[in-house]
Amino acid sequence: STPQSRTRARRVRLTAGSTLLVIGAVVAANVLVALFDAARRPLGWALVASVLAWLLSWVIGLLDRWVPRGIAIVITVVGFGILLSGIWVGVSATIQAEVDRLGTDLPDAARDLERSYEAVAEFRLAERAEAFVTSLQDRFGTQAQVAEAAGTVPTYLVIGILMLFLVGYGPRYISAGLRQISDPVRRESAAVILDRASRTGRA
């Protein structure tokens, strides 16, 4: 075969521009991943606040028929806070009562088994039961629950502020978004679809 018919190997040259482009793409990808990881918690707060505001807007809409909207918002938010506080107190009291009962009954039952069975005594069941009860108190006792609640207060405060903002100004943003549709027929259709979807989602 002639030299012209031979397959020539292709050579790839790395220029300074292409090298910088690859490095820039890698750096940009790492920055985007870091930004997403850092924004994950605030985005979660915003999502929770949006869902709560969306759910409470139904109650506010019902009360809005008889009282001014500002009073309806205050009544709904205060009632929701009282409801959440009552649920937290009830659940905490139930957990604490069960932990206290386990702290009394479990070691007693373990000691009874040790007196009845030698293998259980060799296993030191009573000692292990007391250690288990101590770990339960450390994780679910009153002090642990108070410390956990104190640690999550800033999170609840941020979510509450976002929720109040969305409850107060959310409808304005939705109306402003709908006004961006220039065609009145399409705008009315979009409003009806959005209202039906919202009602169905809450139901």
PDB file of C-alpha atoms in Angstrom:
ATOM      1  CA  SER A   1       0.000   0.000   0.000  1.00  0.00           C
ATOM      2  CA  THR A   2       1.059   3.556  -0.617  1.00  0.00           C
ATOM      3  CA  PRO A   3       1.873   5.926   2.204  1.00  0.00           C
ATOM      4  CA  GLN A   4      -1.194   8.024   1.316  1.00  0.00           C
ATOM      5  CA  SER A   5      -3.541   5.076   1.948  1.00  0.00           C
ATOM      6  CA  ARG A   6      -2.197   4.285   5.333  1.00  0.00           C
ATOM      7  CA  THR A   7      -4.318   5.312   8.284  1.00  0.00           C
ATOM      8  CA  ARG A   8      -2.722   8.234   9.984  1.00  0.00           C
ATOM      9  CA  ALA A   9      -2.965   8.467  13.762  1.00  0.00           C
ATOM     10  CA  ARG A  10      -4.736  11.563  14.991  1.00  0.00           C
ATOM     11  CA  ARG A  11      -2.893  13.731  17.437  1.00  0.00           C
ATOM     12  CA  VAL A  12      -4.743  15.724  20.060  1.00  0.00           C
ATOM     13  CA  ARG A  13      -3.083  18.889  21.198  1.00  0.00           C
ATOM     14  CA  LEU A  14      -3.956  20.379  24.567  1.00  0.00           C
ATOM     15  CA  THR A  15      -3.865  24.124  24.240  1.00  0.00           C
ATOM     16  CA  ALA A  16      -3.729  26.511  27.171  1.00  0.00           C
ATOM     17  CA  GLY A  17      -7.320  27.599  26.513  1.00  0.00           C
ATOM     18  CA  SER A  18      -8.759  24.076  26.539  1.00  0.00           C
ATOM     19  CA  THR A  19      -6.815  23.193  29.683  1.00  0.00           C
ATOM     20  CA  LEU A  20      -8.125  26.259  31.499  1.00  0.00           C
ATOM     21  CA  LEU A  21     -11.628  25.453  30.267  1.00  0.00           C
ATOM     22  CA  VAL A  22     -11.500  21.941  31.758  1.00  0.00           C
ATOM     23  CA  ILE A  23     -10.099  23.237  35.046  1.00  0.00           C
ATOM     24  CA  GLY A  24     -12.770  25.933  35.154  1.00  0.00           C
ATOM     25  CA  ALA A  25     -15.528  23.382  34.540  1.00  0.00           C
ATOM     26  CA  VAL A  26     -14.264  21.168  37.380  1.00  0.00           C
ATOM     27  CA  VAL A  27     -14.006  24.130  39.748  1.00  0.00           C
ATOM     28  CA  ALA A  28     -17.491  25.354  38.779  1.00  0.00           C
ATOM     29  CA  ALA A  29     -18.953  21.882  39.360  1.00  0.00           C
ATOM     30  CA  ASN A  30     -17.369  21.687  42.816  1.00  0.00           C
ATOM     31  CA  VAL A  31     -18.640  25.170  43.683  1.00  0.00           C
ATOM     32  CA  LEU A  32     -22.184  24.268  42.588  1.00  0.00           C
ATOM     33  CA  VAL A  33     -22.122  21.079  44.664  1.00  0.00           C
ATOM     34  CA  ALA A  34     -20.878  23.017  47.703  1.00  0.00           C
ATOM     35  CA  LEU A  35     -23.532  25.701  47.230  1.00  0.00           C
ATOM     36  CA  PHE A  36     -26.281  23.109  46.947  1.00  0.00           C
ATOM     37  CA  ASP A  37     -25.059  21.354  50.084  1.00  0.00           C
ATOM     38  CA  ALA A  38     -24.894  24.638  51.995  1.00  0.00           C
ATOM     39  CA  ALA A  39     -28.331  25.745  50.777  1.00  0.00           C
ATOM     40  CA  ARG A  40     -30.027  22.436  51.512  1.00  0.00           C
ATOM     41  CA  ARG A  41     -31.066  23.401  55.056  1.00  0.00           C
ATOM     42  CA  PRO A  42     -32.418  26.902  54.195  1.00  0.00           C
ATOM     43  CA  LEU A  43     -34.268  25.443  51.218  1.00  0.00           C
ATOM     44  CA  GLY A  44     -35.794  22.844  53.515  1.00  0.00           C
ATOM     45  CA  TRP A  45     -36.906  25.584  55.900  1.00  0.00           C
ATOM     46  CA  ALA A  46     -38.461  27.507  53.034  1.00  0.00           C
ATOM     47  CA  LEU A  47     -40.273  24.385  51.814  1.00  0.00           C
ATOM     48  CA  VAL A  48     -41.704  23.630  55.270  1.00  0.00           C
ATOM     49  CA  ALA A  49     -42.786  27.248  55.735  1.00  0.00           C
ATOM     50  CA  SER A  50     -44.439  27.263  52.305  1.00  0.00           C
ATOM     51  CA  VAL A  51     -46.386  24.084  53.012  1.00  0.00           C
ATOM     52  CA  LEU A  52     -47.524  25.339  56.422  1.00  0.00           C
ATOM     53  CA  ALA A  53     -48.587  28.690  54.989  1.00  0.00           C
ATOM     54  CA  TRP A  54     -50.449  26.920  52.188  1.00  0.00           C
ATOM     55  CA  LEU A  55     -52.309  24.678  54.644  1.00  0.00           C
ATOM     56  CA  LEU A  56     -53.129  27.475  57.078  1.00  0.00           C
ATOM     57  CA  SER A  57     -54.378  29.732  54.287  1.00  0.00           C
ATOM     58  CA  TRP A  58     -57.479  27.542  54.097  1.00  0.00           C
ATOM     59  CA  VAL A  59     -58.307  28.223  57.771  1.00  0.00           C
ATOM     60  CA  ILE A  60     -57.520  31.917  57.300  1.00  0.00           C
ATOM     61  CA  GLY A  61     -59.841  31.986  54.294  1.00  0.00           C
ATOM     62  CA  LEU A  62     -62.672  30.532  56.369  1.00  0.00           C
ATOM     63  CA  LEU A  63     -62.183  32.998  59.223  1.00  0.00           C
ATOM     64  CA  ASP A  64     -61.809  35.843  56.742  1.00  0.00           C
ATOM     65  CA  ARG A  65     -65.541  35.629  56.064  1.00  0.00           C
ATOM     66  CA  TRP A  66     -66.417  36.827  59.573  1.00  0.00           C
ATOM     67  CA  VAL A  67     -63.392  38.795  60.827  1.00  0.00           C
ATOM     68  CA  PRO A  68     -60.769  41.039  59.175  1.00  0.00           C
ATOM     69  CA  ARG A  69     -57.890  39.218  57.532  1.00  0.00           C
ATOM     70  CA  GLY A  70     -55.295  40.451  60.038  1.00  0.00           C
ATOM     71  CA  ILE A  71     -57.302  39.084  62.955  1.00  0.00           C
ATOM     72  CA  ALA A  72     -57.896  35.841  61.062  1.00  0.00           C
ATOM     73  CA  ILE A  73     -54.135  35.437  60.568  1.00  0.00           C
ATOM     74  CA  VAL A  74     -53.439  36.087  64.262  1.00  0.00           C
ATOM     75  CA  ILE A  75     -56.126  33.638  65.407  1.00  0.00           C
ATOM     76  CA  THR A  76     -54.935  30.933  63.013  1.00  0.00           C
ATOM     77  CA  VAL A  77     -51.227  31.287  63.817  1.00  0.00           C
ATOM     78  CA  VAL A  78     -51.770  31.457  67.588  1.00  0.00           C
ATOM     79  CA  GLY A  79     -54.143  28.491  67.460  1.00  0.00           C
ATOM     80  CA  PHE A  80     -51.642  26.519  65.388  1.00  0.00           C
ATOM     81  CA  GLY A  81     -48.875  27.331  67.869  1.00  0.00           C
ATOM     82  CA  ILE A  82     -51.025  26.243  70.804  1.00  0.00           C
ATOM     83  CA  LEU A  83     -51.928  23.023  68.986  1.00  0.00           C
ATOM     84  CA  LEU A  84     -48.278  22.202  68.269  1.00  0.00           C
ATOM     85  CA  SER A  85     -47.294  23.024  71.852  1.00  0.00           C
ATOM     86  CA  GLY A  86     -50.036  20.783  73.205  1.00  0.00           C
ATOM     87  CA  ILE A  87     -48.977  17.924  70.949  1.00  0.00           C
ATOM     88  CA  TRP A  88     -45.333  18.318  71.972  1.00  0.00           C
ATOM     89  CA  VAL A  89     -46.195  18.413  75.686  1.00  0.00           C
ATOM     90  CA  GLY A  90     -48.483  15.386  75.370  1.00  0.00           C
ATOM     91  CA  VAL A  91     -45.965  13.311  73.430  1.00  0.00           C
ATOM     92  CA  SER A  92     -43.132  14.317  75.758  1.00  0.00           C
ATOM     93  CA  ALA A  93     -45.162  13.447  78.844  1.00  0.00           C
ATOM     94  CA  THR A  94     -46.118  10.063  77.367  1.00  0.00           C
ATOM     95  CA  ILE A  95     -42.510   9.242  76.470  1.00  0.00           C
ATOM     96  CA  GLN A  96     -41.286  10.321  79.897  1.00  0.00           C
ATOM     97  CA  ALA A  97     -43.952   8.242  81.662  1.00  0.00           C
ATOM     98  CA  GLU A  98     -43.037   5.153  79.636  1.00  0.00           C
ATOM     99  CA  VAL A  99     -39.319   5.675  80.258  1.00  0.00           C
ATOM    100  CA  ASP A 100     -39.956   6.048  84.004  1.00  0.00           C
ATOM    101  CA  ARG A 101     -42.048   2.883  84.045  1.00  0.00           C
ATOM    102  CA  LEU A 102     -39.353   0.986  82.183  1.00  0.00           C
ATOM    103  CA  GLY A 103     -36.795   2.322  84.651  1.00  0.00           C
ATOM    104  CA  THR A 104     -38.728   0.691  87.468  1.00  0.00           C
ATOM    105  CA  ASP A 105     -40.143  -2.454  85.904  1.00  0.00           C
ATOM    106  CA  LEU A 106     -37.287  -3.601  83.682  1.00  0.00           C
ATOM    107  CA  PRO A 107     -34.551  -3.916  86.374  1.00  0.00           C
ATOM    108  CA  ASP A 108     -37.032  -5.607  88.750  1.00  0.00           C
ATOM    109  CA  ALA A 109     -38.002  -8.133  86.086  1.00  0.00           C
ATOM    110  CA  ALA A 110     -34.322  -8.749  85.276  1.00  0.00           C
ATOM    111  CA  ARG A 111     -33.517  -9.404  88.961  1.00  0.00           C
ATOM    112  CA  ASP A 112     -36.431 -11.826  89.220  1.00  0.00           C
ATOM    113  CA  LEU A 113     -35.109 -13.738  86.223  1.00  0.00           C
ATOM    114  CA  GLU A 114     -31.615 -13.823  87.724  1.00  0.00           C
ATOM    115  CA  ARG A 115     -32.987 -15.366  90.913  1.00  0.00           C
ATOM    116  CA  SER A 116     -34.833 -18.000  88.895  1.00  0.00           C
ATOM    117  CA  TYR A 117     -32.195 -18.908  86.292  1.00  0.00           C
ATOM    118  CA  GLU A 118     -28.482 -19.242  86.877  1.00  0.00           C
ATOM    119  CA  ALA A 119     -27.620 -18.633  83.212  1.00  0.00           C
ATOM    120  CA  VAL A 120     -29.426 -15.296  83.356  1.00  0.00           C
ATOM    121  CA  ALA A 121     -27.460 -14.355  86.481  1.00  0.00           C
ATOM    122  CA  GLU A 122     -24.192 -15.201  84.731  1.00  0.00           C
ATOM    123  CA  PHE A 123     -25.263 -12.985  81.850  1.00  0.00           C
ATOM    124  CA  ARG A 124     -25.701 -10.110  84.380  1.00  0.00           C
ATOM    125  CA  LEU A 125     -29.085  -9.244  82.995  1.00  0.00           C
ATOM    126  CA  ALA A 126     -30.000  -6.821  85.794  1.00  0.00           C
ATOM    127  CA  GLU A 127     -26.832  -4.817  85.282  1.00  0.00           C
ATOM    128  CA  ARG A 128     -27.421  -4.656  81.544  1.00  0.00           C
ATOM    129  CA  ALA A 129     -31.054  -3.650  82.096  1.00  0.00           C
ATOM    130  CA  GLU A 130     -30.018  -0.784  84.374  1.00  0.00           C
ATOM    131  CA  ALA A 131     -27.471   0.392  81.795  1.00  0.00           C
ATOM    132  CA  PHE A 132     -30.176   0.276  79.128  1.00  0.00           C
ATOM    133  CA  VAL A 133     -32.550   2.304  81.295  1.00  0.00           C
ATOM    134  CA  THR A 134     -29.815   4.861  81.957  1.00  0.00           C
ATOM    135  CA  SER A 135     -29.202   5.242  78.221  1.00  0.00           C
ATOM    136  CA  LEU A 136     -32.942   5.708  77.687  1.00  0.00           C
ATOM    137  CA  GLN A 137     -33.019   8.449  80.306  1.00  0.00           C
ATOM    138  CA  ASP A 138     -30.058  10.152  78.639  1.00  0.00           C
ATOM    139  CA  ARG A 139     -31.770  10.044  75.226  1.00  0.00           C
ATOM    140  CA  PHE A 140     -35.453  10.503  76.068  1.00  0.00           C
ATOM    141  CA  GLY A 141     -35.544  11.893  79.608  1.00  0.00           C
ATOM    142  CA  THR A 142     -36.864  15.294  80.581  1.00  0.00           C
ATOM    143  CA  GLN A 143     -33.457  16.954  80.477  1.00  0.00           C
ATOM    144  CA  ALA A 144     -32.703  15.489  77.055  1.00  0.00           C
ATOM    145  CA  GLN A 145     -36.036  16.676  75.669  1.00  0.00           C
ATOM    146  CA  VAL A 146     -35.600  20.179  77.093  1.00  0.00           C
ATOM    147  CA  ALA A 147     -32.067  20.397  75.665  1.00  0.00           C
ATOM    148  CA  GLU A 148     -33.249  19.178  72.269  1.00  0.00           C
ATOM    149  CA  ALA A 149     -36.135  21.652  72.254  1.00  0.00           C
ATOM    150  CA  ALA A 150     -33.788  24.510  73.175  1.00  0.00           C
ATOM    151  CA  GLY A 151     -31.458  23.524  70.360  1.00  0.00           C
ATOM    152  CA  THR A 152     -34.237  23.580  67.772  1.00  0.00           C
ATOM    153  CA  VAL A 153     -35.786  26.905  68.834  1.00  0.00           C
ATOM    154  CA  PRO A 154     -33.836  28.932  66.229  1.00  0.00           C
ATOM    155  CA  THR A 155     -35.022  26.570  63.483  1.00  0.00           C
ATOM    156  CA  TYR A 156     -38.650  26.884  64.554  1.00  0.00           C
ATOM    157  CA  LEU A 157     -38.252  30.658  64.813  1.00  0.00           C
ATOM    158  CA  VAL A 158     -36.915  30.946  61.261  1.00  0.00           C
ATOM    159  CA  ILE A 159     -39.669  28.678  59.901  1.00  0.00           C
ATOM    160  CA  GLY A 160     -42.295  30.653  61.820  1.00  0.00           C
ATOM    161  CA  ILE A 161     -41.080  33.983  60.432  1.00  0.00           C
ATOM    162  CA  LEU A 162     -41.010  32.612  56.878  1.00  0.00           C
ATOM    163  CA  MET A 163     -44.476  31.163  57.349  1.00  0.00           C
ATOM    164  CA  LEU A 164     -45.873  34.490  58.591  1.00  0.00           C
ATOM    165  CA  PHE A 165     -44.277  36.273  55.638  1.00  0.00           C
ATOM    166  CA  LEU A 166     -45.793  33.814  53.153  1.00  0.00           C
ATOM    167  CA  VAL A 167     -49.196  33.938  54.846  1.00  0.00           C
ATOM    168  CA  GLY A 168     -49.219  37.724  54.646  1.00  0.00           C
ATOM    169  CA  TYR A 169     -47.668  38.266  51.225  1.00  0.00           C
ATOM    170  CA  GLY A 170     -48.095  34.933  49.438  1.00  0.00           C
ATOM    171  CA  PRO A 171     -51.473  35.777  47.873  1.00  0.00           C
ATOM    172  CA  ARG A 172     -50.035  39.037  46.511  1.00  0.00           C
ATOM    173  CA  TYR A 173     -47.187  37.179  44.835  1.00  0.00           C
ATOM    174  CA  ILE A 174     -49.581  34.689  43.297  1.00  0.00           C
ATOM    175  CA  SER A 175     -51.821  37.475  42.009  1.00  0.00           C
ATOM    176  CA  ALA A 176     -48.817  39.326  40.623  1.00  0.00           C
ATOM    177  CA  GLY A 177     -47.656  36.157  38.891  1.00  0.00           C
ATOM    178  CA  LEU A 178     -51.068  35.647  37.312  1.00  0.00           C
ATOM    179  CA  ARG A 179     -51.104  39.259  36.104  1.00  0.00           C
ATOM    180  CA  GLN A 180     -48.023  38.470  34.018  1.00  0.00           C
ATOM    181  CA  ILE A 181     -50.322  36.503  31.688  1.00  0.00           C
ATOM    182  CA  SER A 182     -51.465  39.108  29.186  1.00  0.00           C
ATOM    183  CA  ASP A 183     -54.404  37.162  27.749  1.00  0.00           C
ATOM    184  CA  PRO A 184     -57.410  37.608  30.103  1.00  0.00           C
ATOM    185  CA  VAL A 185     -58.940  34.277  29.125  1.00  0.00           C
ATOM    186  CA  ARG A 186     -55.747  32.354  29.768  1.00  0.00           C
ATOM    187  CA  ARG A 187     -55.199  34.282  32.993  1.00  0.00           C
ATOM    188  CA  GLU A 188     -58.677  33.382  34.243  1.00  0.00           C
ATOM    189  CA  SER A 189     -58.197  29.755  33.237  1.00  0.00           C
ATOM    190  CA  ALA A 190     -54.834  29.581  35.027  1.00  0.00           C
ATOM    191  CA  ALA A 191     -56.376  31.103  38.167  1.00  0.00           C
ATOM    192  CA  VAL A 192     -59.203  28.548  38.170  1.00  0.00           C
ATOM    193  CA  ILE A 193     -56.796  25.635  37.639  1.00  0.00           C
ATOM    194  CA  LEU A 194     -54.485  26.892  40.389  1.00  0.00           C
ATOM    195  CA  ASP A 195     -57.389  27.312  42.818  1.00  0.00           C
ATOM    196  CA  ARG A 196     -58.742  23.833  42.098  1.00  0.00           C
ATOM    197  CA  ALA A 197     -55.292  22.263  42.429  1.00  0.00           C
ATOM    198  CA  SER A 198     -54.764  24.030  45.740  1.00  0.00           C
ATOM    199  CA  ARG A 199     -58.126  22.899  47.106  1.00  0.00           C
ATOM    200  CA  THR A 200     -57.550  19.330  45.966  1.00  0.00           C
ATOM    201  CA  GLY A 201     -54.049  19.254  47.431  1.00  0.00           C
ATOM    202  CA  ARG A 202     -55.229  20.483  50.827  1.00  0.00           C
ATOM    203  CA  ALA A 203     -58.076  17.977  50.842  1.00  0.00           C
TER     204      ALA A 203
END
